[in-house]
Short mmCIF file of C-alpha atoms in Angstrom, two decimals:
data_model
loop_
_atom_site.label_atom_id
_atom_site.label_comp_id
_atom_site.label_asym_id
_atom_site.label_seq_id
_atom_site.Cartn_x
_atom_site.Cartn_y
_atom_site.Cartn_z
CA MET B 1498 -18.20 -15.02 -20.37
CA ARG B 1499 -19.51 -16.87 -17.61
CA ALA B 1500 -18.67 -20.32 -19.24
CA LEU B 1501 -14.63 -18.71 -19.79
CA ALA B 1502 -14.84 -17.27 -16.04
CA GLY B 1503 -16.23 -20.98 -14.57
CA ARG B 1504 -13.28 -22.89 -16.88
CA LEU B 1505 -10.31 -20.49 -15.34
CA THR B 1506 -11.49 -20.59 -12.14
CA LEU B 1507 -11.70 -24.15 -11.70
CA GLU B 1508 -8.20 -24.63 -13.12
CA MET B 1509 -6.74 -22.65 -11.06
CA ASN B 1510 -8.39 -23.90 -7.78
CA ASP B 1511 -7.16 -27.31 -9.08
CA ASN B 1512 -3.69 -25.94 -8.84
CA LEU B 1513 -3.50 -25.24 -4.79
CA HIS B 1514 -1.16 -22.62 -3.75
CA GLN B 1515 1.50 -23.35 -1.00
CA LEU B 1516 3.70 -21.49 1.13
CA ARG B 1517 7.61 -21.04 0.97
CA CYS B 1518 9.90 -19.72 3.36
CA PHE B 1519 11.67 -16.29 1.80
CA GLY B 1520 14.72 -17.81 3.60
CA CYS B 1521 15.73 -20.81 3.50
CA GLY B 1522 13.32 -21.72 0.43
CA VAL B 1523 11.17 -24.61 2.69
CA ARG B 1524 7.68 -25.22 1.10
CA ILE B 1525 4.85 -26.05 3.63
CA ARG B 1526 1.20 -26.41 2.89
CA GLY B 1527 -1.04 -23.22 3.74
CA ASP B 1528 -2.44 -24.76 6.82
CA GLN B 1529 0.66 -25.62 8.28
CA ALA B 1530 1.59 -22.32 8.34
CA GLY B 1531 2.53 -20.94 12.15
CA SER B 1532 0.15 -18.53 14.57
CA ILE B 1533 3.16 -16.16 13.48
CA PHE B 1534 3.76 -16.95 10.02
CA ARG B 1535 7.57 -17.40 10.74
CA CYS B 1536 9.49 -20.25 9.18
CA ALA B 1537 10.32 -23.32 11.72
CA ASP B 1538 13.58 -23.80 10.41
CA CYS B 1539 14.98 -20.35 10.15
CA GLY B 1540 12.51 -17.48 11.38
CA ASP B 1541 12.24 -15.74 8.05
CA LEU B 1542 9.02 -14.89 6.50
CA PHE B 1543 6.52 -17.06 3.89
CA GLU B 1544 5.30 -15.83 0.77
CA VAL B 1545 2.14 -17.52 -1.44
CA GLU B 1546 3.67 -19.80 -4.87
CA TYR B 1547 1.59 -21.29 -7.18
CA PRO B 1548 3.54 -24.30 -8.80
CA GLY B 1549 1.59 -24.95 -11.84
CA TRP B 1550 2.48 -21.58 -13.12
CA GLY B 1551 6.18 -22.50 -14.15
CA LEU B 1552 5.82 -25.38 -16.36
CA VAL B 1553 5.37 -22.79 -19.90
CA GLY B 1554 2.56 -24.78 -21.81
CA GLY B 1555 1.47 -26.85 -18.93
CA THR B 1556 -2.43 -27.35 -18.29
CA ASP B 1557 -2.90 -25.46 -14.99
CA ARG B 1558 -1.07 -21.98 -16.55
CA PRO B 1559 -3.43 -19.65 -17.54
CA ASN B 1560 -3.80 -18.16 -20.76
CA PRO B 1561 -2.98 -14.82 -20.64
CA GLY B 1562 -4.66 -13.57 -23.58
CA ALA B 1563 -8.43 -14.91 -22.25
CA LEU B 1564 -7.26 -13.85 -18.87
CA LYS B 1565 -6.90 -9.70 -19.80
CA TRP B 1566 -10.37 -10.47 -21.68
CA LEU B 1567 -12.15 -11.76 -18.75
CA TRP B 1568 -10.93 -9.08 -16.48
CA ARG B 1569 -11.90 -6.53 -19.14
CA GLU B 1570 -15.23 -7.59 -19.10
CA ARG B 1571 -15.49 -8.70 -15.32
CA ARG B 1572 -15.61 -4.76 -15.02
CA ALA B 1573 -19.08 -4.37 -16.72
CA SER B 1574 -20.56 -7.09 -14.81
CA SER B 1575 -23.03 -7.50 -12.08
CA GLU B 1576 -21.82 -10.29 -9.73
CA LEU B 1577 -20.72 -8.85 -6.69
CA LEU B 1578 -16.69 -10.55 -6.43
CA ASP B 1579 -16.38 -8.73 -9.65
CA HIS B 1580 -16.75 -5.30 -8.38
CA SER B 1581 -13.57 -5.95 -6.47
CA GLY B 1582 -10.48 -4.73 -8.05
CA VAL B 1583 -8.69 -7.91 -6.09
CA TRP B 1584 -11.47 -10.41 -6.60
CA ARG B 1585 -11.72 -9.67 -10.36
CA PHE B 1586 -8.17 -10.83 -10.84
CA ARG B 1587 -8.80 -13.86 -8.57
CA GLU B 1588 -7.78 -16.02 -11.19
CA LEU B 1589 -4.44 -14.83 -9.62
CA LEU B 1590 -4.93 -15.14 -6.38
CA PRO B 1591 -6.20 -18.63 -6.07
CA ILE B 1592 -6.14 -18.73 -2.00
CA LEU B 1593 -9.21 -20.23 -1.15
CA ASP B 1594 -11.12 -23.66 -1.77
CA ASN B 1595 -14.51 -21.18 -2.42
CA PHE B 1596 -14.10 -17.68 -3.64
CA GLY B 1597 -17.58 -17.39 -2.27
CA THR B 1598 -16.71 -16.96 1.11
CA ALA B 1599 -14.65 -14.06 0.23
CA VAL B 1600 -14.99 -11.22 2.52
CA THR B 1601 -15.18 -7.97 0.45
CA LEU B 1602 -16.19 -4.26 0.60
CA ARG B 1603 -15.95 -3.60 -3.02
CA GLU B 1604 -11.63 -2.41 -2.22
CA GLY B 1605 -9.29 -1.62 -5.33
CA ASN B 1606 -10.42 -0.19 -8.93
CA THR B 1607 -8.82 2.51 -7.26
CA PRO B 1608 -8.14 5.99 -9.57
CA LEU B 1609 -5.17 6.80 -11.36
CA TYR B 1610 -4.73 10.73 -11.64
CA HIS B 1611 -2.79 12.51 -14.55
CA LEU B 1612 -0.59 15.29 -12.43
CA PRO B 1613 0.33 17.56 -15.54
CA ARG B 1614 1.41 20.26 -12.98
CA THR B 1615 3.34 18.47 -10.85
CA ALA B 1616 5.31 16.59 -14.21
CA LYS B 1617 6.00 20.15 -15.93
CA ALA B 1618 7.32 21.20 -12.44
CA LEU B 1619 10.28 18.36 -12.80
CA GLY B 1620 10.52 17.84 -16.50
CA VAL B 1621 8.57 14.56 -17.01
CA ASP B 1622 6.57 13.54 -19.45
CA GLN B 1623 4.03 11.70 -17.60
CA LEU B 1624 3.49 11.74 -14.06
CA TYR B 1625 1.09 9.27 -12.86
CA ALA B 1626 -0.82 9.08 -8.86
CA LYS B 1627 -2.47 5.80 -8.21
CA HIS B 1628 -4.21 6.83 -5.28
CA GLN B 1629 -4.69 3.55 -2.99
CA GLY B 1630 -6.49 5.64 -0.66
CA MET B 1631 -9.85 5.89 -2.37
CA ASN B 1632 -9.98 2.30 -0.88
CA PRO B 1633 -13.40 1.84 1.27
CA THR B 1634 -11.66 2.43 4.54
CA GLY B 1635 -9.23 4.80 2.85
CA SER B 1636 -5.95 2.95 2.67
CA PHE B 1637 -4.14 0.63 0.34
CA LYS B 1638 -4.64 -2.09 3.72
CA ASP B 1639 -7.95 -2.56 1.71
CA THR B 1640 -6.53 -4.64 -0.89
CA GLY B 1641 -4.46 -6.79 1.85
CA MET B 1642 -7.35 -7.03 4.38
CA THR B 1643 -9.95 -8.34 2.02
CA ALA B 1644 -7.45 -11.60 0.79
CA ALA B 1645 -6.27 -12.70 4.52
CA LEU B 1646 -9.62 -12.23 6.35
CA SER B 1647 -10.97 -14.17 4.07
CA VAL B 1648 -8.76 -16.85 4.58
CA ALA B 1649 -9.00 -16.48 7.96
CA LYS B 1650 -12.89 -17.06 7.91
CA GLU B 1651 -12.77 -19.78 5.79
CA ARG B 1652 -10.33 -21.44 8.03
CA GLY B 1653 -13.41 -21.15 11.08
CA TYR B 1654 -11.43 -18.13 13.08
CA GLU B 1655 -13.62 -15.98 15.40
CA TRP B 1656 -11.04 -13.61 16.56
CA VAL B 1657 -8.51 -11.38 14.07
CA ALA B 1658 -6.14 -8.99 15.31
CA CYS B 1659 -3.13 -6.67 14.36
CA ALA B 1660 -0.81 -4.23 15.80
CA SER B 1661 -1.02 -0.71 13.71
CA THR B 1662 -0.28 2.81 13.22
CA GLY B 1663 -3.85 3.24 12.27
CA ASN B 1664 -4.76 2.14 8.36
CA THR B 1665 -4.19 -1.61 9.14
CA SER B 1666 -6.66 -1.78 12.18
CA ALA B 1667 -9.36 0.33 10.30
CA ALA B 1668 -9.64 -1.50 7.19
CA MET B 1669 -9.20 -5.19 9.53
CA ALA B 1670 -12.18 -3.69 11.75
CA ALA B 1671 -13.91 -2.85 8.82
CA TYR B 1672 -13.73 -6.25 7.12
CA ALA B 1673 -14.01 -7.90 10.24
CA ALA B 1674 -17.41 -6.73 11.48
CA ARG B 1675 -18.57 -7.38 7.98
CA ALA B 1676 -17.52 -10.89 8.04
CA GLY B 1677 -19.50 -11.32 11.21
CA MET B 1678 -15.84 -11.78 13.26
CA LYS B 1679 -14.16 -10.03 16.54
CA SER B 1680 -11.10 -7.78 16.03
CA LEU B 1681 -8.34 -7.12 18.27
CA VAL B 1682 -6.49 -3.38 17.76
CA LEU B 1683 -3.04 -3.04 19.71
CA ILE B 1684 -1.24 0.60 18.73
CA PRO B 1685 1.55 2.42 20.33
CA GLN B 1686 0.01 5.20 22.42
CA GLY B 1687 0.35 8.79 20.89
CA LYS B 1688 1.59 7.94 18.32
CA ILE B 1689 -1.38 7.54 16.28
CA ALA B 1690 -3.26 9.61 13.91
CA TRP B 1691 -6.78 9.67 15.26
CA GLY B 1692 -8.85 10.06 12.37
CA LYS B 1693 -7.43 6.33 11.79
CA LEU B 1694 -8.14 5.33 15.15
CA ALA B 1695 -11.85 6.72 15.07
CA GLN B 1696 -12.59 3.93 12.37
CA SER B 1697 -11.39 1.15 14.15
CA MET B 1698 -13.65 2.07 17.29
CA ASP B 1699 -16.33 2.42 14.96
CA TYR B 1700 -16.39 -0.83 13.11
CA GLY B 1701 -16.45 -2.27 16.63
CA ALA B 1702 -12.74 -3.27 17.00
CA VAL B 1703 -11.39 -3.86 20.68
CA THR B 1704 -9.06 -1.19 20.77
CA CYS B 1705 -5.58 -1.50 23.22
CA GLN B 1706 -3.38 1.08 23.08
CA LEU B 1707 0.15 0.44 25.00
CA ASN B 1708 2.71 2.45 25.89
CA THR B 1709 5.38 1.57 23.59
CA ASP B 1710 6.12 1.85 19.77
CA PHE B 1711 4.82 -0.14 16.99
CA ASP B 1712 7.46 -2.60 16.99
CA GLY B 1713 6.78 -2.77 20.61
CA CYS B 1714 3.41 -3.85 19.99
CA VAL B 1715 3.94 -6.64 17.41
CA LYS B 1716 6.38 -8.54 19.77
CA VAL B 1717 3.29 -8.25 22.46
CA LEU B 1718 0.73 -9.60 19.59
CA SER B 1719 3.10 -11.91 18.50
CA THR B 1720 3.02 -13.77 21.89
CA ILE B 1721 -0.80 -13.47 22.35
CA VAL B 1722 -1.59 -15.50 18.49
CA GLN B 1723 0.35 -18.25 20.41
CA GLU B 1724 -1.27 -18.85 23.11
CA ALA B 1725 -4.90 -17.66 21.96
CA PRO B 1726 -6.80 -19.21 18.46
CA VAL B 1727 -6.28 -15.47 17.00
CA TYR B 1728 -5.51 -15.01 13.17
CA LEU B 1729 -2.86 -12.54 12.85
CA LEU B 1730 -2.95 -10.20 9.90
CA ASN B 1731 -0.37 -8.00 10.26
CA SER B 1732 1.67 -8.13 7.00
CA VAL B 1733 3.96 -10.37 7.75
CA ASN B 1734 0.65 -13.06 6.71
CA PRO B 1735 1.87 -13.61 3.28
CA TYR B 1736 -2.13 -13.83 2.40
CA ARG B 1737 -2.41 -10.16 3.08
CA LEU B 1738 0.69 -9.54 0.05
CA GLU B 1739 -1.70 -11.58 -2.24
CA GLY B 1740 -4.46 -8.82 -2.05
CA GLN B 1741 -1.69 -5.97 -2.14
CA LYS B 1742 -0.20 -6.96 -5.48
CA THR B 1743 -3.20 -6.69 -7.41
CA PRO B 1744 -2.95 -2.28 -8.00
CA ALA B 1745 0.40 -3.71 -10.09
CA LEU B 1746 -2.49 -5.65 -12.06
CA GLU B 1747 -4.59 -2.31 -11.92
CA ILE B 1748 -1.60 -0.66 -13.10
CA ALA B 1749 -0.82 -2.63 -15.92
CA GLU B 1750 -4.53 -2.67 -17.41
CA ALA B 1751 -4.89 0.87 -17.40
CA PHE B 1752 -1.47 1.09 -19.51
CA ASP B 1753 -2.33 -1.91 -21.45
CA TRP B 1754 -0.28 -3.87 -20.32
CA ALA B 1755 2.40 -1.70 -21.40
CA VAL B 1756 3.76 -1.16 -17.87
CA PRO B 1757 5.80 2.15 -16.63
CA GLU B 1758 9.35 2.87 -16.38
CA HIS B 1759 9.22 3.69 -12.78
CA ILE B 1760 7.05 3.42 -9.70
CA VAL B 1761 8.00 5.04 -6.46
CA VAL B 1762 6.22 3.69 -3.10
CA PRO B 1763 6.28 5.32 0.09
CA GLY B 1764 8.33 2.74 2.95
CA GLY B 1765 7.01 1.68 6.42
CA ASN B 1766 7.37 -2.21 7.35
CA LEU B 1767 7.72 -2.67 3.28
CA ALA B 1768 5.56 -5.51 2.41
CA ASN B 1769 3.77 -2.78 -0.16
CA ASN B 1770 6.77 -2.70 -2.20
CA ALA B 1771 7.19 -6.56 -2.03
CA ALA B 1772 3.77 -7.13 -2.59
CA LEU B 1773 3.96 -5.15 -5.81
CA GLY B 1774 7.34 -6.27 -6.79
CA LYS B 1775 5.48 -9.77 -6.85
CA GLY B 1776 2.68 -8.85 -8.62
CA PHE B 1777 4.49 -7.71 -11.76
CA ARG B 1778 7.14 -10.59 -11.43
CA GLU B 1779 3.79 -13.01 -11.72
CA MET B 1780 2.39 -11.35 -14.49
CA LYS B 1781 6.19 -11.45 -15.96
CA ALA B 1782 6.32 -14.87 -15.64
CA LEU B 1783 2.68 -15.63 -16.77
CA GLY B 1784 3.26 -13.44 -20.38
CA LEU B 1785 1.04 -10.75 -19.41
CA ILE B 1786 3.47 -8.22 -19.77
CA SER B 1787 6.96 -8.04 -21.62
CA ARG B 1788 9.06 -6.11 -18.51
CA LEU B 1789 9.68 -5.50 -14.91
CA PRO B 1790 9.15 -1.59 -13.58
CA LYS B 1791 12.03 -0.07 -11.51
CA ILE B 1792 9.91 0.33 -8.30
CA SER B 1793 11.66 2.71 -5.88
CA VAL B 1794 11.34 2.84 -2.16
CA ILE B 1795 11.38 6.54 0.21
CA GLN B 1796 10.70 6.88 3.85
CA ALA B 1797 11.24 9.41 6.26
CA GLU B 1798 14.56 10.42 7.25
CA GLY B 1799 13.49 9.85 10.89
CA ALA B 1800 12.39 5.96 10.32
CA ASN B 1801 14.70 4.52 7.07
CA PRO B 1802 16.57 1.61 8.49
CA LEU B 1803 16.09 0.18 4.58
CA VAL B 1804 18.33 3.57 3.59
CA ARG B 1805 20.55 2.96 6.15
CA SER B 1806 20.74 -1.01 5.18
CA PHE B 1807 21.81 0.19 1.63
CA ALA B 1808 24.60 2.26 3.30
CA ASP B 1809 25.94 -0.13 5.68
CA SER B 1810 25.44 -3.33 3.93
CA GLY B 1811 24.29 -3.22 0.54
CA GLY B 1812 20.63 -4.36 1.92
CA LYS B 1813 22.23 -7.56 3.62
CA ALA B 1814 21.48 -6.78 6.59
CA ILE B 1815 19.19 -4.39 8.98
CA LYS B 1816 19.53 -2.94 12.04
CA PRO B 1817 15.92 -1.54 13.77
CA VAL B 1818 16.22 2.71 14.13
CA GLN B 1819 13.74 4.54 17.18
CA ALA B 1820 11.36 5.65 14.29
CA ASN B 1821 10.35 9.14 14.48
CA THR B 1822 8.04 11.27 11.71
CA ARG B 1823 4.92 12.76 11.31
CA ALA B 1824 4.02 10.26 8.24
CA THR B 1825 2.75 8.24 11.31
CA ALA B 1826 1.84 5.35 8.38
CA ILE B 1827 5.86 4.51 8.29
CA ARG B 1828 6.53 5.50 11.84
CA ILE B 1829 8.26 2.02 11.56
CA GLY B 1830 11.84 0.74 12.74
CA ASN B 1831 12.22 -2.29 12.37
CA PRO B 1832 10.31 -3.44 9.12
CA ALA B 1833 9.47 -6.99 8.81
CA SER B 1834 9.45 -7.14 5.04
CA TRP B 1835 12.63 -5.78 4.67
CA ARG B 1836 14.70 -9.07 2.61
CA LYS B 1837 11.57 -8.74 0.18
CA ALA B 1838 11.78 -4.95 -0.26
CA VAL B 1839 15.14 -5.41 -1.03
CA ARG B 1840 14.44 -8.33 -3.36
CA VAL B 1841 12.00 -6.14 -5.25
CA ILE B 1842 14.22 -3.37 -5.73
CA GLU B 1843 17.73 -5.07 -6.42
CA GLU B 1844 15.80 -7.48 -9.43
CA THR B 1845 13.85 -4.15 -10.64
CA GLY B 1846 16.95 -1.62 -10.72
CA GLY B 1847 14.88 0.55 -8.16
CA SER B 1848 16.62 2.72 -5.48
CA CYS B 1849 16.11 3.29 -2.07
CA LEU B 1850 16.18 7.16 -0.29
CA ASP B 1851 14.78 9.47 2.38
CA VAL B 1852 13.07 12.53 2.77
CA SER B 1853 13.34 15.24 5.15
CA GLU B 1854 10.17 16.48 7.14
CA GLY B 1855 10.20 19.46 5.21
CA GLU B 1856 9.91 17.73 2.10
CA ILE B 1857 7.69 15.64 3.01
CA ALA B 1858 5.37 18.63 3.89
CA VAL B 1859 5.96 20.73 0.67
CA ALA B 1860 5.07 17.56 -1.31
CA LYS B 1861 1.63 17.28 -0.31
CA ALA B 1862 0.95 20.58 -0.34
CA GLU B 1863 2.01 20.26 -3.72
CA LEU B 1864 -0.16 17.11 -5.21
CA GLY B 1865 -3.24 19.09 -2.85
CA ARG B 1866 -2.87 21.51 -5.64
CA GLU B 1867 -3.49 19.20 -8.21
CA GLY B 1868 -6.71 18.74 -6.55
CA ILE B 1869 -5.70 15.38 -5.09
CA GLY B 1870 -4.97 14.67 -1.37
CA CYS B 1871 -3.25 12.24 0.32
CA GLU B 1872 -1.72 11.40 4.03
CA PRO B 1873 1.54 12.63 4.72
CA ALA B 1874 3.11 8.84 4.21
CA SER B 1875 1.79 8.91 0.88
CA ALA B 1876 3.74 12.37 0.02
CA VAL B 1877 7.34 10.98 0.76
CA THR B 1878 6.78 9.71 -3.19
CA LEU B 1879 6.64 12.92 -5.14
CA ALA B 1880 9.41 14.27 -2.61
CA GLY B 1881 11.45 11.06 -3.48
CA LEU B 1882 10.61 11.56 -7.26
CA LYS B 1883 12.35 14.95 -6.57
CA LYS B 1884 15.76 13.33 -5.88
CA LEU B 1885 15.47 10.71 -8.51
CA VAL B 1886 15.33 13.19 -11.17
CA ALA B 1887 17.95 15.21 -10.10
CA LYS B 1888 20.35 12.19 -10.08
CA GLY B 1889 19.61 11.35 -13.21
CA GLU B 1890 17.64 7.89 -12.39
CA VAL B 1891 13.94 9.33 -13.71
CA VAL B 1892 14.62 11.01 -17.10
CA PRO B 1893 11.98 13.34 -19.17
CA SER B 1894 11.11 10.36 -21.10
CA ASP B 1895 9.69 8.26 -18.54
CA THR B 1896 6.50 6.99 -17.63
CA VAL B 1897 6.06 7.35 -13.34
CA VAL B 1898 3.27 6.58 -11.31
CA LEU B 1899 3.63 7.47 -7.58
CA LEU B 1900 1.38 5.13 -5.00
CA LEU B 1901 -0.30 6.89 -2.58
CA THR B 1902 -1.67 4.79 0.32
CA GLY B 1903 -3.88 7.04 2.55
CA HIS B 1904 -6.27 8.95 1.92
CA THR B 1905 -6.29 13.05 2.90
CA LEU B 1906 -8.43 12.80 5.61
CA LYS B 1907 -6.75 9.95 7.98
CA ASP B 1908 -4.83 12.88 9.19
CA ALA B 1909 -6.35 16.08 8.85
CA ASP B 1910 -4.15 17.72 11.72
CA TYR B 1911 -1.25 17.58 9.72
CA THR B 1912 -2.81 19.83 7.05
CA ILE B 1913 -4.26 21.83 9.71
CA ASP B 1914 -1.12 22.46 11.00
CA PHE B 1915 0.58 22.61 7.67
CA HIS B 1916 -1.00 25.75 6.51
CA ARG B 1917 -1.25 27.39 10.29
CA GLY B 1918 2.41 27.35 10.21
CA THR B 1919 2.76 25.20 13.20
CA LEU B 1920 3.64 21.79 11.62
CA LEU B 1921 7.36 21.53 11.84
CA GLU B 1922 10.10 23.17 14.00
CA PRO B 1923 11.99 26.33 13.26
CA GLU B 1924 14.92 24.35 11.77
CA GLU B 1925 13.12 21.72 10.08
CA ALA B 1926 10.92 24.20 7.86
CA ALA B 1927 14.31 26.42 7.00
CA PRO B 1928 15.26 24.42 3.81
CA VAL B 1929 11.97 24.98 2.60
CA ALA B 1930 10.35 27.97 4.00
CA ALA B 1931 10.15 29.54 1.11
CA LYS B 1932 8.36 26.87 -0.70
CA MET B 1933 6.18 26.40 2.30
CA ASP B 1934 5.19 29.56 2.78
CA ALA B 1935 4.12 29.98 -1.01
CA LEU B 1936 1.96 26.82 -0.38
CA ARG B 1937 0.32 27.76 2.76
CA ARG B 1938 -3.77 28.89 2.84
CA ASN B 1939 -4.42 29.21 6.59
CA ALA B 1940 -8.11 30.67 7.22
CA ILE B 1941 -8.25 34.49 6.90
CA GLU B 1942 -10.70 36.25 9.43
CA VAL B 1943 -12.52 38.84 7.35
CA GLU B 1944 -15.30 41.27 8.31
CA ALA B 1945 -18.66 39.35 7.98
CA THR B 1946 -19.88 42.08 4.52
CA PRO B 1947 -19.44 41.40 1.19
CA ALA B 1948 -17.19 44.35 0.54
CA ALA B 1949 -14.69 43.34 2.73
CA VAL B 1950 -14.28 39.78 0.67
CA LEU B 1951 -13.97 41.29 -2.23
CA LYS B 1952 -11.35 43.42 -1.34
CA LEU B 1953 -9.74 40.60 -0.03
CA LEU B 1954 -9.75 38.78 -2.97
CA GLY B 1955 -8.20 42.15 -4.49
CA GLU B 1956 -5.26 42.08 -2.34
CA ILE B 1957 -4.54 38.39 -2.93
CA GLN B 1958 -5.15 38.78 -6.80
CA SER B 1959 -2.68 41.44 -7.14
CA ARG B 1960 -0.01 39.39 -4.75
CA TRP B 1961 -0.36 36.40 -7.11
CA VAL B 1962 0.25 38.09 -10.47
#
């Protein structure tokens, strides 16, 4: 196995990557990207491209059968890099000169949970949740951060920075600490879950709360990285998406390379579905899979610029919105990767929908009843799936995967407020009040005697019968 791994890695590293502008198509070397990762000609974002993969039968093109075998064998490997669900697939992200410099916390290899009760309730044969919240810092951001921060380290940077609604800051701070680097976090004041902010503090980041929203933090940081030797690690960084595409590989591998019909993804800054789309697109081009799954994006009603874009212009233009949702991870009004997201939705035949605060709250509690906890932003996927089923865009025979992006303890206050009945305003709760009442399990004050507890259980049992 080691001999084959060495030969494949050598071939892939000889095939150097380049960056291609998503807008005008100009191509540059990776080290030629500016500090804000925007094209100097048109201002659009870059994406990583591997030119040697396009030639069928070419010597730089990896053998799909050999790769599948190698990646499976690595799951039993004792080598540290093989323990990562990102770097286990390193032949499909040859972005480092030396893989030995990769910074890893054994990210990836996250569970794919079957959701039988929810599937039955929706009339869908096979429903799964790919839980990226089971990564080391509790969110999908770890898969992108291991890739992009490894590039920063290899290029000699001492400082890395991000603007964040929480998950990005936690991931960046952890990986920077692991690499012995310094990190700067800019967060919007009063608009972040404290469970996430606590992580970046614990990992040693310099954390600044700015009196603005997420998009305002991005503007401030864009100036900082142009004036100081600080490496930007927001999702505009194309190397982030290289790591974030690897859940697509894990999903395909879990289904023995027969991909599910539909994947449903939360929509915030929109890099996640762009990355997954890139992963599936590359797998198909390389012959690892035979077709693309539909990829749909779900946003909160109060933070739905992409939904409005499709309604107003068919996805050809976007107008920033003043984002407002309790699902803090997707409270983003001006998403950077919207063009890439549009491409993925259109090329896969997916949809873009929004859901209400009440629908998100109910969906989160329903996932909890499966024994699967997630942060609020993740629950938009189940809320959106209900609408996709109602519209006939998901049929009973489909296999569907919900992408859960964050751990339930990322925003514990949200869960507590739900069960106490203090989460939503009356007008928000009204359309789903009956469903919420059935799902609430607030703590009950009971006398400290066995008899009192047993009496309560009897009362509850009689109501459930």
